[in-house]
Amino acid sequence: MDGIKYAVFTDKSFRLLGKNQYTFHVESGSTKTEIKPWIEGFFGVKVKAMNSHRLTAKSRRIGSIVGHPIHRRMIITLQPGYSIPPLRKKRT
């Protein structure tokens, strides 16, 4: 679970759920071969395809230091018949 940060919930990611595709933010150095076995093992699904792209870097300033955090987003397509249960936040 070191490579995956969190699931992404945007308008596009909700549209992709209809195509059995799920979107996750991952560490910038993670590769498809590292993420695929983790997804299959943790969720108990079979991955058909994985697409990844780097998001545009927005500059962040902390004091006099300016940095550009780099994120990578992966779109994971599952084989037919498999799905990941919805990730819900527990209400208190």
Tab-separated table of C-alpha atoms in Angstrom:
chain	number	residue	atom	x	y	z
A	1	MET	CA	0.000	0.000	0.000
A	2	ASP	CA	3.040	2.234	-0.073
A	3	GLY	CA	2.526	3.292	-3.674
A	4	ILE	CA	-1.164	4.201	-3.628
A	5	LYS	CA	-2.119	7.448	-1.911
A	6	TYR	CA	-5.904	7.660	-2.333
A	7	ALA	CA	-8.820	7.148	-4.697
A	8	VAL	CA	-9.851	10.054	-6.909
A	9	PHE	CA	-13.481	11.206	-7.031
A	10	THR	CA	-14.033	13.684	-9.862
A	11	ASP	CA	-16.664	14.021	-12.570
A	12	LYS	CA	-14.495	12.076	-15.004
A	13	SER	CA	-13.753	9.314	-12.488
A	14	PHE	CA	-17.490	8.853	-11.843
A	15	ARG	CA	-18.084	8.511	-15.602
A	16	LEU	CA	-15.295	5.936	-15.833
A	17	LEU	CA	-16.960	3.792	-13.143
A	18	GLY	CA	-19.569	2.878	-15.780
A	19	LYS	CA	-16.747	1.413	-17.899
A	20	ASN	CA	-15.383	-0.550	-14.892
A	21	GLN	CA	-12.415	1.827	-14.545
A	22	TYR	CA	-11.137	3.182	-11.227
A	23	THR	CA	-8.846	6.159	-10.639
A	24	PHE	CA	-6.132	6.419	-7.973
A	25	HIS	CA	-3.374	8.873	-7.061
A	26	VAL	CA	-0.078	7.036	-6.637
A	27	GLU	CA	3.488	7.954	-5.701
A	28	SER	CA	5.388	9.579	-8.549
A	29	GLY	CA	8.027	6.824	-8.642
A	30	SER	CA	5.551	3.917	-8.694
A	31	THR	CA	5.308	1.776	-11.804
A	32	LYS	CA	2.467	-0.256	-13.253
A	33	THR	CA	4.228	-3.507	-12.399
A	34	GLU	CA	4.413	-2.473	-8.728
A	35	ILE	CA	0.803	-1.300	-8.440
A	36	LYS	CA	-0.933	-4.130	-10.339
A	37	PRO	CA	-0.167	-6.990	-7.877
A	38	TRP	CA	-1.121	-4.816	-4.935
A	39	ILE	CA	-4.529	-3.922	-6.435
A	40	GLU	CA	-5.223	-7.556	-7.343
A	41	GLY	CA	-4.206	-8.827	-3.920
A	42	PHE	CA	-5.852	-6.187	-1.745
A	43	PHE	CA	-9.212	-5.928	-3.547
A	44	GLY	CA	-9.347	-9.493	-4.918
A	45	VAL	CA	-9.899	-8.421	-8.535
A	46	LYS	CA	-8.230	-9.045	-11.906
A	47	VAL	CA	-6.713	-6.033	-13.662
A	48	LYS	CA	-7.198	-5.873	-17.426
A	49	ALA	CA	-5.260	-2.662	-18.192
A	50	MET	CA	-3.591	0.271	-16.486
A	51	ASN	CA	-3.056	3.797	-17.804
A	52	SER	CA	-1.035	6.440	-16.022
A	53	HIS	CA	-0.183	10.081	-16.502
A	54	ARG	CA	1.567	12.798	-14.532
A	55	LEU	CA	-0.456	15.767	-13.421
A	56	THR	CA	0.768	19.290	-14.095
A	57	ALA	CA	2.948	20.552	-11.280
A	58	LYS	CA	1.709	23.587	-9.385
A	59	SER	CA	4.359	25.497	-7.499
A	60	ARG	CA	4.132	25.520	-3.704
A	61	ARG	CA	6.006	27.942	-1.479
A	62	ILE	CA	7.166	27.120	2.033
A	63	GLY	CA	9.085	30.126	3.300
A	64	SER	CA	11.756	30.986	0.776
A	65	ILE	CA	11.708	27.535	-0.844
A	66	VAL	CA	9.603	26.951	-3.966
A	67	GLY	CA	8.819	23.367	-4.928
A	68	HIS	CA	6.741	21.481	-7.457
A	69	PRO	CA	4.962	18.428	-6.035
A	70	ILE	CA	4.663	15.730	-8.674
A	71	HIS	CA	1.725	13.348	-8.629
A	72	ARG	CA	0.836	10.476	-10.886
A	73	ARG	CA	-2.700	9.319	-11.553
A	74	MET	CA	-3.526	5.761	-12.616
A	75	ILE	CA	-6.709	4.633	-14.299
A	76	ILE	CA	-7.196	0.924	-13.671
A	77	THR	CA	-9.511	-1.116	-15.907
A	78	LEU	CA	-10.846	-4.317	-14.361
A	79	GLN	CA	-11.865	-7.450	-16.210
A	80	PRO	CA	-15.611	-7.970	-16.718
A	81	GLY	CA	-17.355	-9.379	-13.668
A	82	TYR	CA	-15.022	-7.724	-11.149
A	83	SER	CA	-15.593	-4.505	-9.227
A	84	ILE	CA	-14.150	-2.616	-6.271
A	85	PRO	CA	-16.655	-1.846	-3.521
A	86	PRO	CA	-17.332	1.859	-3.037
A	87	LEU	CA	-14.994	3.618	-0.668
A	88	ARG	CA	-17.201	5.340	1.860
A	89	LYS	CA	-16.355	7.681	4.683
A	90	LYS	CA	-17.877	6.675	7.996
A	91	ARG	CA	-20.172	9.331	9.404
A	92	THR	CA	-20.107	10.110	13.088
